[in-house]
Amino acid sequence: MSASPSQFDPNVRFDDLVELTRPRSVMIVGASSKPGTLGHTTVVNVLEHSDFDGEVHLVNPKGGELFGKPLHASVDAVPAQGIDVALLLVPAESAVATLRACADKGVRYVIVFTGGFAELGEAGRTVEAEMLALAQRSGMRLYGPNCAGMTMLAPRLGLTFSTEFRNDGRTGKLSRIGLVTQGGGLGRSLMQGNERGVCFSRWFSTGNELDLDSADFINWLARDPGTDLICTVMEGIRSGPRFIAAAAAARRAGKPLIALKIGRSDFGKKAAQSHTASLAGEDAVNDAVFSQYGVIRVEDLDELLDVASLISRVGVRRLRNICVYSSSGGAGVLSADKVGEAGLAMAVLADETVVEMARHAPAYAALTNPVDLTTKALTDPDLARRCLAPLFADPGVDAVLYPITSNYSASTEGLVRNMLAVAQGGAKAFVPVWMSSRRGPAHDLLIQEGFAPVYSLRNAMQALKRVSAYADQTVDEVQDAPPAGLPAATPAVPLPCNEAQAKALLAQYGVRAPRESQAATAQEAAAAARAIGFPVALKLVADGVLHKSEVGGVQLGLRDEAEVRQAFENILANAARHQVPAAAIRGVLVSEMVVDGVEMLVGLHRDEVFGPVLSVGAGGVWVEVEADVARCHLPASRKQIERALDQTRIARRLASHRGLPARDRAALVDAVQRIAALFSTLGDNVQSLEVNPLVVLDEGRGVVALDAVIE
């Protein structure tokens, strides 16, 4: 057993999992001779339904014999040392003692099926901590607890208590798709996707992830020569850096990673805590990380199956130009609607394609896209083959979509059989959509021949859209050099940090503030305003006050000295009324008014799962209302920051429009990099840094930080 560092983050290390995935010896603790029990089913799965010829040791305190093998009274009584994998089916209260015995026996991996730990509360977390400490002292690795175990189908190995393992991979064509799920129920649902033609060849159910987590198995699948595509269902992400490193490994290996992250809503987050004691994470951050590191995010199990099926069959390619081929005019129009709604395009057919179809189709058929052969296609199944071939040869078509509206038994089967004769040898993606609630021979034929049908037009478009977006995506792993001119020393930061101090730090990092001066009296404020030039703004400077406007600490557009003096008094009175401690007040900041520019927000915070995260988008007082913000995990390259910016609506206001000048977008991105560098330098003592608004001036004039907050 060895651990190797991630190429993406040298601080992340992954176990090679050799003895777990290809064990030579297995011990089942809690083996039972009583049919129907988990202990009995697990033994049957290993001995009868697996292609396993290694040593199998069975442990049950009652002793006896099972399938010709002795039932040892304890782990200590097993006459072997250095066992590769132990499967634990023992009560939670016995788990620590059993693990201790496994450690003494030199077991390398232990799969703990038992539940009743951290998912139940503090007492369970205490037991888990003891289990983990024991494993770390001994060098033993833990899988689970509260998990459904491991299923390998090529070759077959079921280290699981599931009664359904015997059926896994028995129908349909086995795909080279790996699956990692925390929960067992959703994983089992996906494994039964073989009934609709999506057959996973490996499944790891990781449970509470006390030691080994989803990232370990994603990374293993990235290196597995028997896997081309990886799917995962995650309730929580235990370690952001480990997940990112595993996702990067999959991307480098050319294996798309499809993720269903559940626990998006507040209700879902609470359910995830009670189920696997996981951190669900801030969903907007999850979205940003998945996008940034090339993870295909899906919304539900159906979408995961559809996208996985499509990629496993046609690979990663652009599937934007769609030809709809149908025997129903209504289905063709509905399909065209869904193509448009998904942001895809109806392919423009070449003249020679239409001419060739016209040689075979009835005169009343519609041969532009959508192609409608009418019910003639049902009465003459060979017509489908003759008209489909030119579509598959058309260079303007990326994918051919066939909505099958009804099941006419033998007629539909003949039609599908002729279509498959073309599709199986063609270079185009062929997407059959089974729209009828009635299955039949044609439906089963699609599955048998490896063309898993999609069950709605909307799902089909979503799958095509996901695959196309992934094919177009660029993922940057190489980070840029830091911006020039950054200070060599780490700045000292008094906390809490007021606006003036925050702006002084920004200035050290090359992000300028407007002309401004701090004043302790009304007279000083008036003199400062006269020197700066009217109009000016006055803002309260007070340690720990993050939102000055909420305590009446901001006065804008002051036009003369009298207004400045009055504003000074008003600000101090408002601060007193809102019980701002007098010792925290440092005076007011007199600042020039900057009104000609686009107000942006640049914020950074430390996410509890992924660490530093950048937010960039529309700023100003309406930031919560606009909610026009994109996020990006740090460190990020300049290109990644640009891509995040382009996800916002306000980015369009930075370009020249109807005679208005373009804004200084390059200076904005440069400032974002400098602010991110400052945040990184400040370290873990600073939870967040926000510049709002950061005003972007006309092209060539740079940006100005009007306000800044450090927590």
XYZ file of C-alpha atoms in Angstrom:
711
model
C 0.000 0.000 0.000
C 1.447 3.372 -0.995
C 0.325 6.951 -1.248
C 1.127 9.248 -4.124
C 0.893 13.052 -4.215
C -1.578 14.725 -6.505
C -0.048 16.401 -9.543
C -2.522 19.236 -9.007
C -1.843 19.928 -5.320
C 1.297 18.364 -3.800
C -0.272 18.571 -0.332
C -3.021 16.126 -1.370
C -2.055 12.455 -1.352
C -4.037 9.481 -2.605
C -3.750 5.819 -1.675
C -3.280 3.434 -4.610
C -6.081 1.164 -3.235
C -4.466 -1.909 -4.803
C -5.222 -4.342 -1.951
C -8.769 -3.003 -1.664
C -9.715 -3.262 -5.335
C -7.734 -6.446 -6.071
C -7.581 -8.249 -2.742
C -5.950 -11.633 -2.240
C -7.683 -12.245 1.080
C -11.000 -11.172 2.598
C -12.303 -11.537 6.176
C -16.025 -11.206 6.894
C -16.689 -10.300 10.530
C -20.333 -10.969 11.321
C -20.768 -13.790 8.819
C -24.038 -15.602 9.407
C -25.403 -19.010 8.487
C -28.962 -17.656 8.640
C -30.328 -16.909 5.141
C -31.783 -13.429 4.689
C -29.404 -11.716 7.100
C -26.830 -9.189 5.936
C -24.067 -11.415 7.253
C -25.282 -14.329 5.162
C -25.871 -12.290 1.980
C -22.369 -10.803 2.195
C -20.823 -14.272 2.382
C -22.933 -15.447 -0.575
C -21.897 -12.404 -2.616
C -18.206 -13.121 -2.070
C -18.269 -16.906 -2.386
C -20.976 -17.529 -4.994
C -21.543 -14.345 -7.029
C -17.957 -13.088 -7.281
C -15.108 -14.318 -9.448
C -12.834 -14.389 -6.408
C -10.320 -17.147 -5.841
C -8.460 -15.651 -2.899
C -8.644 -16.616 0.770
C -11.950 -16.004 2.583
C -12.074 -16.039 6.404
C -15.408 -16.009 8.244
C -15.922 -14.775 11.805
C -18.937 -15.409 14.054
C -18.750 -15.823 17.848
C -21.177 -18.771 17.693
C -18.683 -20.784 15.654
C -19.680 -23.599 13.344
C -19.287 -23.894 9.587
C -20.667 -22.119 6.496
C -20.245 -23.241 2.874
C -17.516 -25.617 3.983
C -15.546 -22.887 5.742
C -15.085 -22.659 9.518
C -16.734 -19.805 11.428
C -13.986 -18.501 13.702
C -15.127 -17.307 17.110
C -13.171 -14.049 16.900
C -10.877 -12.016 14.699
C -7.961 -13.122 16.859
C -8.807 -16.787 16.103
C -8.420 -16.343 12.335
C -5.254 -18.267 11.336
C -3.913 -15.586 9.003
C -2.036 -12.319 9.238
C -1.862 -9.319 6.903
C -5.381 -9.750 5.489
C -6.135 -7.335 2.640
C -9.793 -6.476 3.364
C -12.082 -7.002 6.346
C -15.840 -6.521 6.044
C -17.488 -5.461 9.314
C -21.114 -6.334 9.996
C -21.101 -5.709 13.739
C -23.175 -3.420 15.993
C -21.901 0.143 16.349
C -20.995 -0.441 19.996
C -18.638 -3.258 18.939
C -16.973 -1.358 16.109
C -13.978 0.051 18.007
C -13.076 -3.271 19.652
C -13.405 -5.087 16.320
C -11.238 -2.500 14.556
C -8.616 -2.872 17.263
C -8.549 -6.616 16.631
C -8.273 -5.998 12.878
C -5.337 -3.659 13.450
C -3.598 -6.315 15.547
C -4.237 -8.779 12.727
C -2.519 -6.440 10.231
C -5.628 -5.825 8.128
C -4.939 -3.269 5.379
C -8.492 -2.068 4.614
C -11.674 -2.322 6.634
C -15.105 -1.746 5.079
C -17.459 -0.763 7.903
C -21.037 -1.398 6.776
C -22.473 -0.523 10.199
C -24.390 2.730 10.674
C -25.205 4.684 13.816
C -22.214 6.982 14.091
C -21.741 10.696 13.234
C -25.074 10.820 11.407
C -26.779 10.392 14.821
C -25.012 13.204 16.669
C -22.167 14.033 19.037
C -21.849 10.606 20.669
C -21.452 9.005 17.260
C -18.865 11.586 16.238
C -16.853 10.758 19.357
C -16.825 7.068 18.424
C -15.809 7.926 14.855
C -12.910 10.022 16.157
C -11.717 7.042 18.191
C -12.030 4.748 15.155
C -10.032 7.139 12.978
C -7.296 7.622 15.572
C -6.939 3.853 15.900
C -6.666 3.411 12.135
C -4.103 6.197 11.779
C -1.915 4.721 14.512
C -1.926 1.305 12.858
C -1.744 2.388 9.203
C -5.047 0.626 8.480
C -7.474 2.426 6.127
C -11.214 2.724 6.805
C -13.976 2.607 4.178
C -17.304 3.890 5.534
C -18.882 3.565 8.063
C -22.587 3.545 7.156
C -21.906 2.403 3.603
C -23.052 -0.211 1.073
C -19.545 -1.321 0.174
C -17.826 -1.968 -3.142
C -19.073 -3.556 -6.374
C -16.748 -4.502 -9.236
C -18.187 -6.160 -12.332
C -15.165 -6.646 -14.569
C -14.046 -8.973 -13.042
C -16.901 -9.566 -10.584
C -16.223 -8.824 -6.927
C -18.999 -7.911 -4.529
C -17.765 -6.663 -1.150
C -21.308 -5.683 -0.272
C -24.345 -6.906 1.653
C -26.771 -6.055 -1.157
C -29.088 -8.864 -2.238
C -29.103 -7.250 -5.710
C -25.412 -7.782 -6.388
C -26.253 -11.126 -7.989
C -28.222 -9.232 -10.679
C -25.718 -6.457 -11.326
C -24.420 -6.468 -14.887
C -26.470 -9.491 -15.903
C -28.562 -7.578 -18.471
C -27.551 -4.987 -21.059
C -24.057 -4.220 -22.288
C -21.578 -3.484 -19.523
C -20.236 0.057 -19.916
C -16.820 1.312 -18.849
C -18.401 3.727 -16.372
C -17.331 4.079 -12.746
C -19.730 5.235 -10.045
C -19.007 6.811 -6.650
C -21.883 7.584 -4.280
C -21.996 8.392 -0.609
C -25.405 6.848 -0.072
C -26.358 3.283 -0.920
C -29.965 3.867 -2.000
C -29.269 6.322 -4.817
C -26.276 4.281 -5.892
C -28.406 1.162 -6.086
C -30.973 3.086 -8.140
C -28.246 4.012 -10.634
C -26.864 0.477 -10.714
C -30.306 -0.675 -11.758
C -29.988 1.664 -14.717
C -28.842 -1.467 -16.532
C -32.564 -2.072 -17.112
C -32.544 1.006 -19.361
C -29.188 0.274 -20.908
C -26.757 2.163 -18.653
C -24.518 -0.407 -16.968
C -21.856 0.743 -14.499
C -18.829 -1.529 -14.154
C -17.585 -0.226 -10.769
C -19.491 1.198 -7.820
C -18.046 2.564 -4.591
C -20.533 3.540 -1.861
C -18.517 5.592 0.621
C -20.977 6.396 3.438
C -19.760 8.748 6.155
C -16.256 8.956 4.635
C -14.468 8.845 7.958
C -11.139 8.087 6.267
C -11.298 7.211 2.547
C -13.595 9.614 0.746
C -15.169 10.080 -2.677
C -12.048 11.827 -3.963
C -9.954 8.689 -3.298
C -12.197 6.629 -5.545
C -12.602 9.288 -8.246
C -8.808 9.481 -8.390
C -8.546 5.668 -8.549
C -11.089 5.524 -11.387
C -9.108 8.230 -13.203
C -6.159 5.808 -13.255
C -8.193 2.630 -13.822
C -7.637 1.246 -17.349
C -11.119 -0.293 -17.246
C -12.901 3.049 -16.798
C -13.583 5.700 -19.445
C -16.164 7.835 -17.626
C -16.805 8.651 -13.951
C -20.101 9.501 -12.236
C -20.592 10.588 -8.646
C -23.480 11.430 -6.334
C -22.292 13.593 -3.439
C -24.196 14.641 -0.343
C -21.249 16.625 0.934
C -17.649 17.278 -0.005
C -15.421 16.492 2.930
C -12.267 18.093 1.552
C -12.388 20.681 -1.205
C -8.687 20.404 -2.136
C -8.926 16.606 -2.402
C -12.017 16.787 -4.607
C -10.348 19.366 -6.868
C -7.216 17.216 -7.149
C -9.309 14.149 -8.051
C -11.351 16.116 -10.606
C -8.113 17.389 -12.146
C -6.787 13.819 -12.340
C -9.934 12.715 -14.179
C -9.675 15.638 -16.581
C -6.019 14.933 -17.330
C -6.861 11.286 -17.967
C -9.496 12.331 -20.505
C -12.298 10.871 -18.403
C -15.331 13.152 -18.005
C -16.561 13.468 -14.410
C -20.342 13.807 -14.034
C -21.521 14.964 -10.604
C -24.921 15.080 -8.961
C -24.428 17.242 -5.855
C -27.448 16.950 -3.597
C -28.153 19.059 -0.532
C -28.599 22.257 -2.576
C -31.486 23.746 -0.607
C -31.624 24.503 3.110
C -33.918 21.500 3.513
C -31.513 19.328 1.530
C -28.532 20.464 3.579
C -30.246 19.441 6.817
C -31.127 16.057 5.335
C -27.523 15.514 4.220
C -26.285 16.234 7.743
C -28.631 13.680 9.255
C -27.826 11.108 6.578
C -24.065 11.090 6.232
C -22.968 13.900 8.559
C -21.490 15.777 5.593
C -20.936 19.445 4.897
C -23.260 20.189 2.005
C -21.376 23.374 1.171
C -22.585 26.668 -0.273
C -24.178 25.599 -3.523
C -23.098 28.624 -5.562
C -19.506 27.808 -4.630
C -20.004 24.160 -5.597
C -21.313 25.337 -8.967
C -18.295 27.576 -9.531
C -15.784 24.893 -8.560
C -17.419 22.264 -10.778
C -17.389 24.640 -13.734
C -13.828 25.791 -13.123
C -12.371 22.293 -12.885
C -14.313 20.676 -15.714
C -16.970 18.728 -13.788
C -20.292 18.161 -15.571
C -22.971 19.004 -13.018
C -26.388 17.369 -13.449
C -29.651 17.938 -11.611
C -31.087 14.469 -10.995
C -30.577 10.744 -11.504
C -32.299 10.651 -14.893
C -30.011 13.362 -16.221
C -26.950 11.598 -14.861
C -27.945 8.389 -16.660
C -28.759 10.218 -19.903
C -25.513 12.191 -20.002
C -23.421 9.173 -19.002
C -25.095 7.032 -21.655
C -24.566 9.637 -24.373
C -20.886 10.211 -23.568
C -20.125 6.509 -23.214
C -21.614 5.926 -26.673
C -20.417 8.925 -28.737
C -17.564 10.336 -26.665
C -16.997 14.031 -25.983
C -17.938 16.173 -28.980
C -19.934 19.254 -29.930
C -23.568 18.255 -30.425
C -25.142 21.631 -31.140
C -26.597 21.227 -34.644
C -29.527 18.874 -34.302
C -31.579 17.164 -36.993
C -34.983 15.966 -35.821
C -36.159 12.861 -37.685
C -39.690 11.676 -37.050
C -42.853 10.024 -38.296
C -44.970 12.557 -36.384
C -45.291 16.193 -37.453
C -46.289 17.286 -33.952
C -43.343 15.519 -32.368
C -41.045 17.234 -34.877
C -42.353 20.693 -34.003
C -42.229 19.976 -30.265
C -38.652 18.749 -30.679
C -37.716 21.922 -32.548
C -39.160 23.966 -29.666
C -37.032 22.079 -27.165
C -33.916 22.490 -29.326
C -34.408 26.261 -29.223
C -35.173 26.352 -25.501
C -31.930 24.480 -24.791
C -29.881 27.017 -26.775
C -29.021 24.424 -29.416
C -29.560 24.837 -33.168
C -31.653 23.122 -35.806
C -29.159 21.915 -38.411
C -29.452 23.339 -41.930
C -29.499 20.336 -44.262
C -27.300 20.305 -47.360
C -29.095 20.375 -50.708
C -27.733 16.957 -51.651
C -29.112 15.513 -48.403
C -32.631 16.693 -49.236
C -32.324 15.462 -52.839
C -31.246 12.007 -51.712
C -34.097 11.707 -49.196
C -36.573 12.858 -51.862
C -35.601 9.863 -54.009
C -37.178 7.543 -51.411
C -39.681 9.576 -49.376
C -43.329 10.084 -50.338
C -44.081 13.382 -52.085
C -46.018 14.696 -49.085
C -43.136 14.146 -46.597
C -41.430 17.174 -45.030
C -37.730 16.934 -45.866
C -36.439 20.094 -44.240
C -35.467 20.010 -40.583
C -37.489 18.621 -38.779
C -37.777 15.710 -41.186
C -41.277 14.193 -41.122
C -41.769 10.976 -43.066
C -45.361 10.731 -41.728
C -46.905 7.359 -40.930
C -45.433 6.004 -44.162
C -42.324 5.271 -42.080
C -44.362 2.857 -39.969
C -45.804 0.945 -42.885
C -42.480 0.908 -44.729
C -39.757 0.440 -42.079
C -37.027 0.283 -44.743
C -37.840 3.889 -45.578
C -36.192 4.929 -42.331
C -32.924 3.293 -43.339
C -32.884 4.854 -46.802
C -33.671 8.371 -45.556
C -31.543 8.244 -42.430
C -28.319 7.416 -44.278
C -28.034 10.831 -46.019
C -28.605 12.614 -42.712
C -25.721 10.705 -41.163
C -23.544 11.768 -44.086
C -24.487 15.462 -43.835
C -21.515 17.482 -42.468
C -23.872 20.112 -41.007
C -25.532 17.624 -38.655
C -23.970 16.863 -35.255
C -26.726 14.644 -33.889
C -29.873 12.979 -35.172
C -32.773 12.992 -32.720
C -35.567 10.500 -33.238
C -38.710 10.987 -31.104
C -40.602 7.679 -30.920
C -44.096 8.818 -29.986
C -45.948 5.512 -29.876
C -45.379 1.783 -29.665
C -46.903 -0.048 -32.620
C -45.269 -3.329 -31.670
C -43.851 -5.041 -34.779
C -44.073 -1.890 -36.929
C -42.077 0.167 -34.454
C -39.605 -2.670 -33.981
C -39.007 -2.902 -37.728
C -38.581 0.842 -37.971
C -36.072 0.915 -35.099
C -34.172 -2.084 -36.449
C -33.641 -0.369 -39.805
C -32.630 2.887 -38.132
C -30.080 1.075 -35.968
C -28.588 -0.522 -39.047
C -27.558 2.985 -40.113
C -26.846 4.470 -36.692
C -24.528 1.666 -35.547
C -22.114 2.280 -38.390
C -22.479 6.042 -38.546
C -20.222 8.739 -37.152
C -23.135 10.871 -35.955
C -24.697 10.823 -32.507
C -28.081 9.107 -32.682
C -30.455 9.961 -29.828
C -33.680 7.955 -29.647
C -36.365 9.466 -27.396
C -38.972 6.960 -26.209
C -42.043 9.140 -25.576
C -44.673 6.449 -25.113
C -45.603 5.117 -21.683
C -45.862 1.666 -23.247
C -42.632 -0.284 -23.636
C -42.237 -3.049 -26.168
C -39.841 -4.991 -28.412
C -38.527 -1.821 -30.068
C -37.698 -0.289 -26.687
C -35.872 -3.438 -25.596
C -34.063 -3.608 -28.932
C -32.593 -0.128 -28.390
C -31.224 -1.224 -25.028
C -29.954 -4.518 -26.375
C -28.024 -2.764 -29.142
C -26.465 -0.202 -26.798
C -28.687 2.797 -27.593
C -30.206 3.576 -24.205
C -33.349 5.605 -24.925
C -34.018 8.964 -23.288
C -37.528 9.295 -21.872
C -38.364 12.912 -22.630
C -37.411 15.522 -25.220
C -36.360 17.944 -22.494
C -33.986 15.373 -21.006
C -32.542 14.642 -24.436
C -31.800 18.326 -25.053
C -30.270 18.709 -21.625
C -27.938 15.775 -22.259
C -26.900 17.163 -25.655
C -26.358 20.582 -24.093
C -24.217 19.196 -21.245
C -21.990 17.200 -23.575
C -21.555 20.136 -25.965
C -20.685 22.532 -23.143
C -18.110 20.074 -21.821
C -16.579 19.690 -25.283
C -16.253 23.478 -25.570
C -14.855 23.986 -22.085
C -11.277 24.986 -21.412
C -9.741 24.162 -18.051
C -6.554 25.951 -16.993
C -4.358 24.199 -14.459
C -1.305 26.431 -14.916
C -1.602 29.592 -12.831
C -0.290 32.990 -13.912
C 2.669 34.656 -12.294
C 1.583 37.136 -9.592
C 0.981 40.725 -10.743
C 4.081 42.934 -10.851
C 4.808 45.422 -8.092
C 3.379 43.546 -5.094
C 5.029 44.268 -1.723
C 7.662 41.751 -0.639
C 6.642 41.669 3.039
C 3.341 40.469 4.499
C 1.426 43.524 5.727
C 0.472 43.788 9.382
C -3.312 44.016 9.762
C -5.024 45.325 12.903
C -8.365 43.622 13.460
C -11.086 44.721 13.291
C -9.995 46.694 10.243
C -11.761 49.915 9.248
C -12.219 51.321 5.752
C -9.206 53.618 5.864
C -6.902 50.805 6.922
C -8.351 48.451 4.284
C -7.808 51.021 1.543
C -4.247 51.614 2.700
C -3.592 47.875 2.257
C -5.186 47.934 -1.191
C -2.958 50.856 -2.158
C 0.109 48.785 -1.223
C -1.153 46.191 -3.721
C -1.666 48.712 -6.500
C -5.422 49.328 -6.193
C -6.022 53.045 -5.762
C -8.709 54.827 -3.769
C -10.218 58.232 -4.634
C -8.578 61.371 -3.281
C -9.555 61.397 0.372
C -8.483 62.457 3.845
C -9.386 61.329 7.362
C -10.744 64.044 9.668
C -11.303 64.052 13.417
C -13.369 67.289 13.610
C -15.928 69.120 11.528
C -13.408 71.869 10.788
C -10.814 69.345 9.609
C -13.465 67.755 7.390
C -14.367 71.127 5.840
C -10.711 71.935 5.169
C -10.140 68.532 3.616
C -13.188 68.957 1.373
C -11.951 72.362 0.214
C -8.582 70.830 -0.709
C -10.124 67.861 -2.545
C -12.763 69.866 -4.377
C -16.547 69.676 -4.246
C -18.730 67.661 -4.320
C -17.438 65.219 -1.679
C -18.661 62.260 0.352
C -18.297 61.794 4.113
C -18.130 58.320 5.647
C -17.809 57.127 9.216
C -14.480 55.509 10.113
C -15.102 53.094 12.978
C -13.472 49.793 13.874
C -15.835 46.855 13.472
C -18.569 48.762 11.584
C -18.851 46.884 8.308
C -21.961 48.490 6.792
C -21.745 52.220 7.450
C -24.952 53.135 5.607
C -26.982 50.995 8.035
C -25.939 53.231 10.944
C -26.363 56.497 9.063
C -22.624 56.761 8.518
C -22.601 57.921 4.882
C -23.388 61.353 3.413
C -23.000 61.907 -0.344
C -22.893 64.827 -2.763
C -21.894 67.536 -0.268
C -21.495 70.829 -2.175
C -19.875 73.280 0.261
C -18.122 73.576 3.629
C -21.326 74.224 5.552
C -22.874 70.993 4.256
C -19.673 69.124 5.146
C -19.664 70.422 8.746
C -23.336 69.560 9.184
C -22.812 66.105 7.651
C -19.943 65.477 10.069
C -22.186 66.221 13.065
C -25.028 64.121 11.622
C -22.757 61.107 11.116
C -21.462 61.209 14.704
C -24.985 61.650 16.064
C -26.226 58.698 14.008
C -23.330 56.561 15.249
C -24.201 57.389 18.850
C -27.884 56.607 18.234
C -26.929 53.200 16.819
C -24.702 52.561 19.853
C -21.398 52.495 17.996
C -18.804 52.537 20.835
C -17.082 55.912 21.082
C -13.704 54.163 21.454
C -14.196 52.540 18.043
C -14.804 55.818 16.184
C -11.756 57.184 14.345
C -13.445 60.164 12.693
C -14.740 60.489 9.135
C -13.288 59.971 5.694
C -13.682 62.899 3.309
C -13.604 61.588 -0.245
C -13.965 62.907 -3.774
C -17.169 61.830 -5.532
C -16.562 59.381 -8.389
C -19.779 59.071 -10.368
C -18.734 58.272 -13.924
C -18.092 54.540 -14.147
C -19.482 51.038 -13.721
C -19.816 49.941 -10.098
C -18.483 46.443 -9.500
C -18.175 44.158 -6.489
C -14.984 42.214 -5.810
C -15.290 39.973 -2.789
C -13.234 37.138 -1.358
C -14.106 34.752 1.432
C -12.939 31.454 2.875
C -15.442 28.735 2.102
C -15.512 26.044 4.782
C -15.039 23.299 2.170
C -13.017 24.778 -0.692
C -11.127 27.628 0.978
C -10.562 30.966 -0.832
C -13.338 31.908 -3.261
C -13.610 35.036 -5.416
C -16.947 36.743 -6.162
C -17.115 39.353 -8.918
C -20.113 41.131 -10.393
C -22.466 44.079 -10.067
C -21.706 46.299 -7.077
C -23.099 49.324 -5.303
C -25.996 49.622 -2.876
C -28.193 47.293 -4.957
C -25.794 44.361 -4.888
C -28.199 42.039 -3.026
C -31.109 43.005 -5.254
C -29.170 42.614 -8.504
C -27.636 39.289 -7.396
C -25.449 39.456 -10.509
C -22.315 37.750 -9.222
C -20.109 34.932 -10.499
C -17.641 32.974 -8.415
C -14.224 31.475 -8.942
C -12.049 29.268 -6.744
C -8.577 30.574 -5.899
C -5.852 30.446 -6.982
C -7.194 31.359 -10.426
C -5.530 32.330 -13.664
C -6.368 35.560 -15.453
C -8.343 33.547 -18.018
C -10.408 31.923 -15.271
C -11.192 35.332 -13.780
C -12.186 36.591 -17.230
C -14.495 33.607 -17.712
C -16.119 34.211 -14.338
C -16.630 37.877 -15.211
C -18.233 36.919 -18.526
C -20.896 34.932 -16.664
C -22.331 38.173 -15.260
C -24.820 40.464 -16.970
C -22.920 43.595 -15.958
C -19.857 42.478 -17.944
C -21.689 43.623 -21.073
C -21.732 47.189 -19.707
C -17.949 47.267 -19.828
C -17.931 47.187 -23.632
C -18.565 50.164 -25.907
C -22.278 50.555 -26.674
C -24.200 53.103 -28.802
C -21.457 55.679 -28.755
C -20.594 55.236 -25.092
C -16.910 54.562 -24.401
C -15.661 51.141 -23.369
C -14.682 50.764 -19.720
C -11.268 49.640 -18.514
C -11.905 45.899 -18.345
C -8.193 45.028 -18.380
C -7.606 47.256 -15.322
C -10.558 45.579 -13.584
C -9.127 42.089 -14.078
C -5.692 43.326 -12.980
C -7.253 44.791 -9.813
C -9.059 41.517 -9.110
C -5.742 39.671 -9.308
C -4.130 42.180 -6.943
C -6.986 41.997 -4.433
C -6.815 38.199 -4.550
C -3.054 38.357 -3.923
C -3.650 40.587 -0.881
C -6.282 38.184 0.483
C -3.924 35.246 0.059
C -1.126 37.103 1.830
C -3.319 37.997 4.817
C -3.789 34.298 5.633
C -6.352 32.457 7.698
C -6.878 35.278 10.210
C -8.952 37.130 7.615
C -12.284 35.523 6.735
C -13.376 37.951 4.033
C -12.316 41.011 2.031
C -14.809 43.039 0.033
C -14.312 46.014 -2.274
C -17.709 47.517 -3.085
C -17.990 49.475 -5.189
C -14.885 49.163 -7.314
C -15.630 51.727 -10.017
C -14.402 50.851 -13.512
C -13.578 54.058 -15.405
C -13.256 54.629 -19.145
C -10.709 52.497 -20.977
C -7.184 53.540 -20.067
C -8.218 55.340 -16.845
C -8.189 52.332 -14.511
C -10.370 51.557 -11.506
C -11.060 53.213 -8.148
C -11.934 51.444 -4.872
C -14.632 53.561 -3.197
C -15.095 51.300 -0.185
C -13.401 48.268 1.327
C -14.107 45.974 4.270
C -11.893 43.320 5.855
C -13.292 40.818 8.363
